[in-house]
CSV table of N, CA, C and O in Angstrom, one decimal:
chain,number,residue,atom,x,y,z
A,1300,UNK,N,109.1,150.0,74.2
A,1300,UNK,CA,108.2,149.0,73.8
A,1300,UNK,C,108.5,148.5,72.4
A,1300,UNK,O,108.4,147.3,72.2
A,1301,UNK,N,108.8,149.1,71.4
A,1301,UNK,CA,108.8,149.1,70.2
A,1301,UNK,C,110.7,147.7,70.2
A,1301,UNK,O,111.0,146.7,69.5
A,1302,UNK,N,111.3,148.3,71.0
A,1302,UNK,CA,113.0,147.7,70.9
A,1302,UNK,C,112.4,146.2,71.7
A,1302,UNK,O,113.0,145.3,71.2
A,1303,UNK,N,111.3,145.8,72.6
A,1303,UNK,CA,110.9,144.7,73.0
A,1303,UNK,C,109.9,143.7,71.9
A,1303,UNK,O,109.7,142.5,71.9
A,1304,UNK,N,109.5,144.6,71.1
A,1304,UNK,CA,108.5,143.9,69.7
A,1304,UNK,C,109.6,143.4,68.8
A,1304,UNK,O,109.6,142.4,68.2
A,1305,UNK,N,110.5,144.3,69.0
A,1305,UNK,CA,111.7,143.9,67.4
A,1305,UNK,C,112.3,142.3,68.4
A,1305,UNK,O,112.4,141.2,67.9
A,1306,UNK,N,112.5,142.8,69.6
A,1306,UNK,CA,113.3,141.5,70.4
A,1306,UNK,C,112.6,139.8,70.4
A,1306,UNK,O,113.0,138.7,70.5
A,1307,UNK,N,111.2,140.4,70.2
A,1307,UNK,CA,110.2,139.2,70.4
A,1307,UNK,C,109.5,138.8,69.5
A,1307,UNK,O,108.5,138.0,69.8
A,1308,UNK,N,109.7,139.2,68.1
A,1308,UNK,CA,109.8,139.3,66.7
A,1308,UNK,C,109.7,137.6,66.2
A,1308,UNK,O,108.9,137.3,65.3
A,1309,UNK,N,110.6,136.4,66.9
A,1309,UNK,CA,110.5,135.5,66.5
A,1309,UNK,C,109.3,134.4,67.0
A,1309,UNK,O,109.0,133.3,66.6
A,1310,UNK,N,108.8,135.1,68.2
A,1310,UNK,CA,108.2,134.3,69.5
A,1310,UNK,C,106.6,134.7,69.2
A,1310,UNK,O,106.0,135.7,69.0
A,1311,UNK,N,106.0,133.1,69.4
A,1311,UNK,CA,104.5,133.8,70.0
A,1311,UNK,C,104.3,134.2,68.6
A,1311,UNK,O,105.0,133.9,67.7
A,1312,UNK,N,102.7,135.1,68.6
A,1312,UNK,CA,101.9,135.1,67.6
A,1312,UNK,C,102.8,136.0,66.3
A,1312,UNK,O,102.6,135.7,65.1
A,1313,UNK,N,103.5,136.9,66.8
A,1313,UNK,CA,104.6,137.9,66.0
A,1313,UNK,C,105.3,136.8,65.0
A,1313,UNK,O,105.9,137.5,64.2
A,1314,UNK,N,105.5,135.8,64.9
A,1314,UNK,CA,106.4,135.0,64.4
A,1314,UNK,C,106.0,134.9,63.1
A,1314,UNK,O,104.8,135.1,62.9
A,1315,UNK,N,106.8,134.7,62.0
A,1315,UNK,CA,106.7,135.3,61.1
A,1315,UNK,C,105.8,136.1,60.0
A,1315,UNK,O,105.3,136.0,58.9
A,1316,UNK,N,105.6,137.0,61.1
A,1316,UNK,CA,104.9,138.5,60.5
A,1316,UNK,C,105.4,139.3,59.0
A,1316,UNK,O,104.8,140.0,58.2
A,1317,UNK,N,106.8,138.9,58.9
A,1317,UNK,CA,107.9,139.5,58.3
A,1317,UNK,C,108.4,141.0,58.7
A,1317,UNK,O,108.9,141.8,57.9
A,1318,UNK,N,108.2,141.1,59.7
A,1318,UNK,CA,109.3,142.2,60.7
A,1318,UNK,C,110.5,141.5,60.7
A,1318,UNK,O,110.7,140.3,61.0
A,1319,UNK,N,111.7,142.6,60.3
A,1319,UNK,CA,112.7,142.3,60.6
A,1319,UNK,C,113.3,142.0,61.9
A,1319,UNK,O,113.3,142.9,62.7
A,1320,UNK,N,113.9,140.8,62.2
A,1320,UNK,CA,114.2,140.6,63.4
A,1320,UNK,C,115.9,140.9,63.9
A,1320,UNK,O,116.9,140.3,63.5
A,1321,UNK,N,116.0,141.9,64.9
A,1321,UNK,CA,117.7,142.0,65.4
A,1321,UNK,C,118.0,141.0,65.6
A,1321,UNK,O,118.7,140.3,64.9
A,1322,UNK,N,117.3,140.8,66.9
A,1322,UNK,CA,117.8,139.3,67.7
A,1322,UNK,C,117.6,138.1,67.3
A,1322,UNK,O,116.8,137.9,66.3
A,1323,UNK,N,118.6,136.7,68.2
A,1323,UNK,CA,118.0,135.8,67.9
A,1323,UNK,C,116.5,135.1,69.0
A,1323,UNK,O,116.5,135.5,70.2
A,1324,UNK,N,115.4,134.2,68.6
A,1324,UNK,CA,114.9,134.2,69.6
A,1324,UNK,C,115.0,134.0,70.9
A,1324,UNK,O,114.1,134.1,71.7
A,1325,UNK,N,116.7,133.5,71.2
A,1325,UNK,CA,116.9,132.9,72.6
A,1325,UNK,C,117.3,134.5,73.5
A,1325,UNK,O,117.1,134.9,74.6
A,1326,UNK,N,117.8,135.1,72.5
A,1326,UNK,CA,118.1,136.6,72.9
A,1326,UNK,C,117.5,137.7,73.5
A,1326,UNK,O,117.9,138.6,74.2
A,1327,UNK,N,115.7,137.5,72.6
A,1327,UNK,CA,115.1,138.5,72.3
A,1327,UNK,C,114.3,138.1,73.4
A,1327,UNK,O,113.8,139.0,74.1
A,1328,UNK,N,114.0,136.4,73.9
A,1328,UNK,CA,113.0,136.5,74.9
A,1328,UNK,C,113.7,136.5,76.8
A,1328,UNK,O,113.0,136.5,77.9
A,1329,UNK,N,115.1,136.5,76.7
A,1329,UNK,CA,116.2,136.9,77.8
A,1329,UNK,C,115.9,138.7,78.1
A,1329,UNK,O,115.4,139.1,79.2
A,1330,UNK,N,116.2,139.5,76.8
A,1330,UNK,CA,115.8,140.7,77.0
A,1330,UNK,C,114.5,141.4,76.6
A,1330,UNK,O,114.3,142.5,77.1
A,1331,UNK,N,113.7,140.7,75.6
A,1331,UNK,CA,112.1,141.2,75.5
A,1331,UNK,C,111.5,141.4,76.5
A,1331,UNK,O,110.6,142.4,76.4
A,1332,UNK,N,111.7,140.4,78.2
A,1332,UNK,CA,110.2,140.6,78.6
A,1332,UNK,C,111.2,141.5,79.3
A,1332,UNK,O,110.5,142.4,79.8
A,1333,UNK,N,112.2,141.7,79.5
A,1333,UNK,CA,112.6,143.2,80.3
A,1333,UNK,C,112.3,144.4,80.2
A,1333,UNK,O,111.8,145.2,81.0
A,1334,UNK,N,112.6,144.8,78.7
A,1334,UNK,CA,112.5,145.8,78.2
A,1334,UNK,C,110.9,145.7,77.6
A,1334,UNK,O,110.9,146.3,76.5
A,1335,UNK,N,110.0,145.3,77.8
A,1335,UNK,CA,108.4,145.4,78.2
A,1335,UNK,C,107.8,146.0,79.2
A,1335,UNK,O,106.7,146.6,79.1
A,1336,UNK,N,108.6,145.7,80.2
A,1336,UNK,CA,108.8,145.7,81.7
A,1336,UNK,C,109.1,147.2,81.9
A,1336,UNK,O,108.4,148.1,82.4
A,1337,UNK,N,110.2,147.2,81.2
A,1337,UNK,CA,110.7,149.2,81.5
A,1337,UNK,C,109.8,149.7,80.8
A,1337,UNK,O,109.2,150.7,81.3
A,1338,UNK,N,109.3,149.5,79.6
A,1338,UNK,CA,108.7,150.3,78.9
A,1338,UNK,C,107.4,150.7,79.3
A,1338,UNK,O,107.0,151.9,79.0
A,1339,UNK,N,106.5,149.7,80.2
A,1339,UNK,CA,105.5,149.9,80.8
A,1339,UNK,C,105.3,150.6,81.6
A,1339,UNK,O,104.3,151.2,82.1
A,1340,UNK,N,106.6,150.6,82.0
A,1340,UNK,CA,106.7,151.5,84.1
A,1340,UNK,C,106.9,153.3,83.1
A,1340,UNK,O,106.4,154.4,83.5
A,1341,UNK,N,107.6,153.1,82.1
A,1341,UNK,CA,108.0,154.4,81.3
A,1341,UNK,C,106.3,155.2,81.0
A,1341,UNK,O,106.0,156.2,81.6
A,1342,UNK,N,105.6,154.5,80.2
A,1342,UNK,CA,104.7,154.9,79.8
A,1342,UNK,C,103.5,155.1,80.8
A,1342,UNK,O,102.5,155.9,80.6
A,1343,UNK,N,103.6,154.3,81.9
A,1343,UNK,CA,102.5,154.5,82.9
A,1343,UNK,C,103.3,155.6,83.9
A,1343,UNK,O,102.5,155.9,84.7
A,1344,UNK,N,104.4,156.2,84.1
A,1344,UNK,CA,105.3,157.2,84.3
A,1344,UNK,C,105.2,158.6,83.8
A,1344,UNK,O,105.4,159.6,84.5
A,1345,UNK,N,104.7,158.2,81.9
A,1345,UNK,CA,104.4,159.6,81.5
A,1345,UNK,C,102.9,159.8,81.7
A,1345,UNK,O,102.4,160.9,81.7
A,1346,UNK,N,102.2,159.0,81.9
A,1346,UNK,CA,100.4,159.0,81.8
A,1346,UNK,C,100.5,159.6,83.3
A,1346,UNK,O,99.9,160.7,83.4
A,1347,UNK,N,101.1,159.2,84.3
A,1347,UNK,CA,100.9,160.1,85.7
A,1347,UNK,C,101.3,161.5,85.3
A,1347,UNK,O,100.8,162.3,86.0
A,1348,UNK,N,102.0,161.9,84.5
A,1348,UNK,CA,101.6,163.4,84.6
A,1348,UNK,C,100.5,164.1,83.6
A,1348,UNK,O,100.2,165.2,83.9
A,1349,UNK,N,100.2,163.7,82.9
A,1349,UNK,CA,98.5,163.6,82.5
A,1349,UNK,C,97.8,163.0,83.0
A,1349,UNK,O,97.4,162.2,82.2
A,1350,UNK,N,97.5,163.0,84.0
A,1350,UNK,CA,96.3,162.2,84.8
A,1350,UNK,C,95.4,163.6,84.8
A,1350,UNK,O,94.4,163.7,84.1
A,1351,UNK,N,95.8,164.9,85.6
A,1351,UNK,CA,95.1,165.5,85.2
A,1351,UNK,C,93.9,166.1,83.9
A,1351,UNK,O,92.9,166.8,84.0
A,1352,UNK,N,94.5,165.2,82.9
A,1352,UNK,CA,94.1,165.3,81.6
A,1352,UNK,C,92.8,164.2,81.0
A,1352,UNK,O,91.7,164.2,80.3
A,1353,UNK,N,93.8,163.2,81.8
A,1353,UNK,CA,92.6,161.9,81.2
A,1353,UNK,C,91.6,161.6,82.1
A,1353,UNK,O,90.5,161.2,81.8
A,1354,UNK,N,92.0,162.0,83.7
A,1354,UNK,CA,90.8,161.8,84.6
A,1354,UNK,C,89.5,162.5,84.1
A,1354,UNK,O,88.5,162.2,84.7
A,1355,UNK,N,89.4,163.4,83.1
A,1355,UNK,CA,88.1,164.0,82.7
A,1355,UNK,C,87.0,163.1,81.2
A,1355,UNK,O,86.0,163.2,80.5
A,1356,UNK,N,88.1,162.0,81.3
A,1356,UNK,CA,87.9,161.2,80.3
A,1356,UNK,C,87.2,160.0,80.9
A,1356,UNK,O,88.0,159.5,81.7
A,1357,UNK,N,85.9,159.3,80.8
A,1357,UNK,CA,85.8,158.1,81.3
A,1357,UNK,C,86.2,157.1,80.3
A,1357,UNK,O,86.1,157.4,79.1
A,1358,UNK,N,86.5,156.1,80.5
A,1358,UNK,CA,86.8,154.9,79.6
A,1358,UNK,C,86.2,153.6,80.3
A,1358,UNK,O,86.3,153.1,81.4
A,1359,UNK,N,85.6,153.3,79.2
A,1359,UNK,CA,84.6,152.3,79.1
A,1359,UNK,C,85.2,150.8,79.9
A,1359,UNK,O,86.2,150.3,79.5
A,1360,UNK,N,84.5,150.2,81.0
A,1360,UNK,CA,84.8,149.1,81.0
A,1360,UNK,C,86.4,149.2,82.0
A,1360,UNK,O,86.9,148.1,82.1
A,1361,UNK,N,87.0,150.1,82.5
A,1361,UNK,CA,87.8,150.3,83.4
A,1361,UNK,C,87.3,149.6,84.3
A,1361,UNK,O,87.8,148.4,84.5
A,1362,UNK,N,86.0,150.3,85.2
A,1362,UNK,CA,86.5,149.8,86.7
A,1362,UNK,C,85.8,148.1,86.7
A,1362,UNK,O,85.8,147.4,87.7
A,1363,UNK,N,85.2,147.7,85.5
A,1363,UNK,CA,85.4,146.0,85.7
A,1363,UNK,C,86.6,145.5,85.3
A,1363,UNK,O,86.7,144.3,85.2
A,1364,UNK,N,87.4,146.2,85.0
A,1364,UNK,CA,88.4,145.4,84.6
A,1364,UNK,C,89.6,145.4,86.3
A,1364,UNK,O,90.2,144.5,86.8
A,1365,UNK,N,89.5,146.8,86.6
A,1365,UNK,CA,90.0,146.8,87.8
A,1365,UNK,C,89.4,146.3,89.1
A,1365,UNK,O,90.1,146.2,90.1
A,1366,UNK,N,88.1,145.9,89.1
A,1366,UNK,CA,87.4,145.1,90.3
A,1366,UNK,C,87.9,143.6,89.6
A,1366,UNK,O,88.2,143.0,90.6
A,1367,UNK,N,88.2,142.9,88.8
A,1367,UNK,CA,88.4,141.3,88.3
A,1367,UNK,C,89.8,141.6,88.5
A,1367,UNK,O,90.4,140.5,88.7
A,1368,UNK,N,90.6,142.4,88.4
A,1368,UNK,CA,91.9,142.0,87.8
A,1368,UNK,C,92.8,141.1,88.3
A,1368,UNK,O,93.5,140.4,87.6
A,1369,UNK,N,92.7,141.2,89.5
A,1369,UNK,CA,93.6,140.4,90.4
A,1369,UNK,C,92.8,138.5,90.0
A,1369,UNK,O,93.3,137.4,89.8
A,1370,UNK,N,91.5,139.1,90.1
A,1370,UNK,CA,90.9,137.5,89.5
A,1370,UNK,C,91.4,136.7,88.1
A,1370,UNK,O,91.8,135.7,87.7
A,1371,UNK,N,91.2,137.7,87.9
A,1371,UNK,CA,92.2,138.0,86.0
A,1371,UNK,C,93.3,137.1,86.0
A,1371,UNK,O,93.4,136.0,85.5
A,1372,UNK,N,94.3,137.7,86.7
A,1372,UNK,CA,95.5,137.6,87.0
A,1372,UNK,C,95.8,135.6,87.1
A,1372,UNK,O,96.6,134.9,86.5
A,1373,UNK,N,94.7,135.2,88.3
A,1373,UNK,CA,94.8,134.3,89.3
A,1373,UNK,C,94.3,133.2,87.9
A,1373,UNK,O,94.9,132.2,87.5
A,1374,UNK,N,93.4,133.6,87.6
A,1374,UNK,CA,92.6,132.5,86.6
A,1374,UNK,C,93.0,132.9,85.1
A,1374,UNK,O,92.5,131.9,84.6
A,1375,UNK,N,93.4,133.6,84.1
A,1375,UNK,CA,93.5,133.3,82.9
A,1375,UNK,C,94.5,132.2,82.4
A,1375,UNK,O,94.4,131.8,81.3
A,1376,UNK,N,95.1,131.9,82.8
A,1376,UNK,CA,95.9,131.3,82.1
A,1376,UNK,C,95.5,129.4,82.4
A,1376,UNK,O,95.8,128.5,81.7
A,1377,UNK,N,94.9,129.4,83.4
A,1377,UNK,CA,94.2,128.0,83.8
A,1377,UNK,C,92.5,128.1,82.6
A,1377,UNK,O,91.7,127.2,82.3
A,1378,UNK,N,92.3,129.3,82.2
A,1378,UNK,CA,91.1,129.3,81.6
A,1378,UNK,C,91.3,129.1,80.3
A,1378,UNK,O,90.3,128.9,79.6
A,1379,UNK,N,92.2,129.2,80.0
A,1379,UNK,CA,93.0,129.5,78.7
A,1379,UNK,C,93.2,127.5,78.2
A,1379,UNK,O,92.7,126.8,77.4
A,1380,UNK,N,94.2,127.3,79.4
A,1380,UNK,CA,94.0,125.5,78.8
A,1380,UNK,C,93.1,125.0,79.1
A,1380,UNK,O,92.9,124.2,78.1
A,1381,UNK,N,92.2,124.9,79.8
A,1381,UNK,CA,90.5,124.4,79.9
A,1381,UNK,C,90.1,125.1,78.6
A,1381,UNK,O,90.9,124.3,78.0
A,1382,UNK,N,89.6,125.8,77.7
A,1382,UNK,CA,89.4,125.8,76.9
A,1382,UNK,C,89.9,125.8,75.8
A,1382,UNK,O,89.1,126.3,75.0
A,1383,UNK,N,91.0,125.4,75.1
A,1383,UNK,CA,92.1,124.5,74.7
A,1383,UNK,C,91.9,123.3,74.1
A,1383,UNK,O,92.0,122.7,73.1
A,1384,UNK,N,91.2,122.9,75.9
A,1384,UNK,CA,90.5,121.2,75.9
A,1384,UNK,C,89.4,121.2,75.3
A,1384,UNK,O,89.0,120.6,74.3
A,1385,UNK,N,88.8,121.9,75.9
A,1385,UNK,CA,87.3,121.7,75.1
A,1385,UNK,C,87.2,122.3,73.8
A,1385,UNK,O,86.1,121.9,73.4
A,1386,UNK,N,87.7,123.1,72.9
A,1386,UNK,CA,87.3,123.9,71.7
A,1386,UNK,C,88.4,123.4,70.7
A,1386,UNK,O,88.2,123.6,69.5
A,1387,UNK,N,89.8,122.5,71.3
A,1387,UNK,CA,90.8,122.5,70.7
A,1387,UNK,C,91.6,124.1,69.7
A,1387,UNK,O,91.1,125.0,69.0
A,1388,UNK,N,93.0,123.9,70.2
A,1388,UNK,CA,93.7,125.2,69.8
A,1388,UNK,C,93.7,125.4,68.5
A,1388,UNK,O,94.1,126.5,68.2
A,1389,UNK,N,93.2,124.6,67.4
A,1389,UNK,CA,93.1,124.9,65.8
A,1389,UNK,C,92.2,125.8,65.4
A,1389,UNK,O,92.1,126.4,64.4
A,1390,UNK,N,91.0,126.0,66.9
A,1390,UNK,CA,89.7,126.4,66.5
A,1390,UNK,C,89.8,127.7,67.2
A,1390,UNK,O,88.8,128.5,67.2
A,1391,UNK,N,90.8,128.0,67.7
A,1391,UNK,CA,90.8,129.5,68.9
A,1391,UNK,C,92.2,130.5,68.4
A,1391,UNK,O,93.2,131.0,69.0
A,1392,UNK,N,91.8,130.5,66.6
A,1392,UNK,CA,92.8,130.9,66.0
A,1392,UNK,C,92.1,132.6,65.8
A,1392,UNK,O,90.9,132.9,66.0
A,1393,UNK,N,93.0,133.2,65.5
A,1393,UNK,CA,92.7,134.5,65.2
A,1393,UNK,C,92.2,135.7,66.2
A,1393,UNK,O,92.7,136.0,67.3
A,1394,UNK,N,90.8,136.5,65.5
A,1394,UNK,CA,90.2,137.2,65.9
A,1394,UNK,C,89.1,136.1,66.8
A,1394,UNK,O,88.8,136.1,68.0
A,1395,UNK,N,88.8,135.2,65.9
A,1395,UNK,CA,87.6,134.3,66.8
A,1395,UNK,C,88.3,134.0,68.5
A,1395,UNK,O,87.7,134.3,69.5
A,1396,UNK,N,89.7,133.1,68.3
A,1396,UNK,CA,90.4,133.1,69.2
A,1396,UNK,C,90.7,134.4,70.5
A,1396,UNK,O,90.5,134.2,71.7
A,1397,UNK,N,90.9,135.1,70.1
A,1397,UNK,CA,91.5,136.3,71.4
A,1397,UNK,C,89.8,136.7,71.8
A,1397,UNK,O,89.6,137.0,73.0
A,1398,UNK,N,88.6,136.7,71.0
A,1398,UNK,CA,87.6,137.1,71.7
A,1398,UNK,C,87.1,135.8,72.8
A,1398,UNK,O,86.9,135.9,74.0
A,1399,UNK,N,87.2,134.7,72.0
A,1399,UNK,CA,87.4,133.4,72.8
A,1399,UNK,C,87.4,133.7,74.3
A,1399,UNK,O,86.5,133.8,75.2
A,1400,UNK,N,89.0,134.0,74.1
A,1400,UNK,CA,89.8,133.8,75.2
A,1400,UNK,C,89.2,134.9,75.8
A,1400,UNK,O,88.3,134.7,76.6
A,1401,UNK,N,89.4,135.6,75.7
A,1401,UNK,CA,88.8,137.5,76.7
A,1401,UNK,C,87.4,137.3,77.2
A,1401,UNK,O,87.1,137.9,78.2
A,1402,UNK,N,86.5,136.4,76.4
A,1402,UNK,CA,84.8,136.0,76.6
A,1402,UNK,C,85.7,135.0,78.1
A,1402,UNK,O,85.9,135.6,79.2
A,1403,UNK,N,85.9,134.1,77.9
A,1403,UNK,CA,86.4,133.3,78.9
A,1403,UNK,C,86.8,133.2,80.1
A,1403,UNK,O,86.4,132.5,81.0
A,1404,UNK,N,87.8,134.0,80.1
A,1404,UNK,CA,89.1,134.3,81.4
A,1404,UNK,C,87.9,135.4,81.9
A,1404,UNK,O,87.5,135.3,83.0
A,1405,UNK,N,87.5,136.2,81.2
A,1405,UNK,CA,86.6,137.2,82.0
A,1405,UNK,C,85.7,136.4,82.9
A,1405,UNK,O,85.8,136.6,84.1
A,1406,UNK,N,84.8,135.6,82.4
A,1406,UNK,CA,83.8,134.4,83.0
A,1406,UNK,C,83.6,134.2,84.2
A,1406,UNK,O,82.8,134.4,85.1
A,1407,UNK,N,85.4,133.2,83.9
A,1407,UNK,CA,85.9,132.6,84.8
A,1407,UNK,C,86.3,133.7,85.9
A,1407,UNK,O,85.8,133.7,87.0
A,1408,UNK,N,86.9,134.5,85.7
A,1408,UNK,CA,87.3,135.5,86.9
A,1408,UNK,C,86.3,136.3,87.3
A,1408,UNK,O,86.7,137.2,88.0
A,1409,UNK,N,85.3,136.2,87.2
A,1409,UNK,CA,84.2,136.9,87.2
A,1409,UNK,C,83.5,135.8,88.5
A,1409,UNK,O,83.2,136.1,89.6
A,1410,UNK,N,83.5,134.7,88.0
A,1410,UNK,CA,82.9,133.8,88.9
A,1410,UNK,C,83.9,133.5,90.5
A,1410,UNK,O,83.4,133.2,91.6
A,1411,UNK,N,85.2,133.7,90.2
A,1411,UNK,CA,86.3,133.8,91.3
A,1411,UNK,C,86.1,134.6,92.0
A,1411,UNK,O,86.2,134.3,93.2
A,1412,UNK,N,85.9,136.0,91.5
A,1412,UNK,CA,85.2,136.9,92.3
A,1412,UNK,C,84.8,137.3,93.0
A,1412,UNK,O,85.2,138.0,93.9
A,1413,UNK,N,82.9,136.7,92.4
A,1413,UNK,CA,82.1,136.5,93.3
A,1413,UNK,C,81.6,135.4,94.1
A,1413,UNK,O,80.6,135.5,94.8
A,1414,UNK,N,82.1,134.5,93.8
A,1414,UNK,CA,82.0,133.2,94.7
A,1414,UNK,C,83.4,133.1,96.2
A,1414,UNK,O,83.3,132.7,97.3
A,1415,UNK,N,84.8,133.8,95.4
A,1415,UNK,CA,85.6,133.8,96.7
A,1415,UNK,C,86.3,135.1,97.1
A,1415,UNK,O,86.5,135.4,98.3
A,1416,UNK,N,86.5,135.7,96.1
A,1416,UNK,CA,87.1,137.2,96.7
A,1416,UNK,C,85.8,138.3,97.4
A,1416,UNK,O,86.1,139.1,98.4
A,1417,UNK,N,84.7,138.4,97.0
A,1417,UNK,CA,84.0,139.5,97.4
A,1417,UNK,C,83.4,138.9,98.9
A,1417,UNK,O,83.1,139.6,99.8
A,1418,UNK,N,83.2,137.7,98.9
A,1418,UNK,CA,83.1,136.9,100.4
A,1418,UNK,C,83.9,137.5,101.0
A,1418,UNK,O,83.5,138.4,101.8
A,1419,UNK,N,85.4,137.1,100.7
A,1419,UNK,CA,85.6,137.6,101.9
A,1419,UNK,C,86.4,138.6,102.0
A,1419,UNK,O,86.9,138.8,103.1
A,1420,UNK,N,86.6,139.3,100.8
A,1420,UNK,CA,86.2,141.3,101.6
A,1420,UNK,C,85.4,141.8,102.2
A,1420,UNK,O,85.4,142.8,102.9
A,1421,UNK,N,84.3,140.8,102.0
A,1421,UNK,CA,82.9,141.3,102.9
A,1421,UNK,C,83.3,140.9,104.3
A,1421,UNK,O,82.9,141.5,105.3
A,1422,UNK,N,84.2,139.6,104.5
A,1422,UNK,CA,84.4,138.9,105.5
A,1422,UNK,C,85.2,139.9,106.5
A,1422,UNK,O,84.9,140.2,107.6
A,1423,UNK,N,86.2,140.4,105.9
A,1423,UNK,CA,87.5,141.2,106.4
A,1423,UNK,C,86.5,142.8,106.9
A,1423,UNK,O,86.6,143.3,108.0
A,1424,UNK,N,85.6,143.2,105.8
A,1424,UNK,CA,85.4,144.0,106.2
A,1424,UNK,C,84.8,144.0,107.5
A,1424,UNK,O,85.0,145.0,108.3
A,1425,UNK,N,83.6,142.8,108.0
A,1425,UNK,CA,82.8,142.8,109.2
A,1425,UNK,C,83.7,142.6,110.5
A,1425,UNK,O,83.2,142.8,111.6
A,1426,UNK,N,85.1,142.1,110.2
A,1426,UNK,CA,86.1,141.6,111.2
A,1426,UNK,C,86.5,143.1,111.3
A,1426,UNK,O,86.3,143.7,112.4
A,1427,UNK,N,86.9,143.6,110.4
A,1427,UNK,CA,87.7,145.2,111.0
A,1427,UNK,C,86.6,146.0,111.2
A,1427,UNK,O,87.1,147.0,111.6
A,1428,UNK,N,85.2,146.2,111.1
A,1428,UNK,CA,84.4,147.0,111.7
A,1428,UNK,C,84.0,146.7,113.4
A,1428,UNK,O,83.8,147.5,114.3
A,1429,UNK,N,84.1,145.4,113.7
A,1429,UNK,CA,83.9,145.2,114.8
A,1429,UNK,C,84.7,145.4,116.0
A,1429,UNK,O,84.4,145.2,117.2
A,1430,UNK,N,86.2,145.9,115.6
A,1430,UNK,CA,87.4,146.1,116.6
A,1430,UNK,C,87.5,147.3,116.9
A,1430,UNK,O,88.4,147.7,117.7
């Protein structure tokens, strides 16, 4: 994770932080989102053998995040330029900005949810109980 920050060092909000950068940015964003990629599968690799560990742990705000996610998934980034439009990007700077956005995309996926996804799991589920 840490060798994908140094790679992505020029890109996106990291840009000039004054971290030293290895790469150039055409380089770092060819191999950044890779090595993001490994590093994730690495660390969600070592957390499976503490699961034992953390399963006694609840954490706040998990399982809404895992009942939306896939909504998440489908809608943030369409929630993200709709509010863009309306708030303009000068004003969705910072800390105000990322809560912004996270108030938002949650909303929106929240409303995806329950207007089309929980239909029709409910739908799927009444179809596979009846066979």
């Amino acid at each position: 994770m840490i060798a994908a920050l140094i790679c992505l060092v020029d890109r996106g909000s990291l840009a000039g932080q004054g971290i030293v950068s290895v790469f150039q940015a055409q380089l770092g964003a060819v191999s950044g989102f890779h090595l993001i990629s490994i590093g994730i599968a690495l660390l969600f690799c070592a957390m499976l053998d503490l699961e034992h560990v953390l399963s006694h742990w609840p954490v706040a705000g998990a399982s809404l995040v895992a009942t939306l996610s896939y909504s998440l998934y489908l809608s943030h980034k369409s929630a993200f330029h709709v509010m863009r439009l309306i708030f303009g990007e000068e004003n969705l700077q910072g800390t105000v900005g990322f809560v912004a956005y996270l108030i938002g995309s949650f909303a929106v996926a929240a409303v995806l949810w329950f207007c089309v996804e929980r239909i029709f799991l409910d739908l799927r589920d009444k179809m596979l109980s009846s066979k």
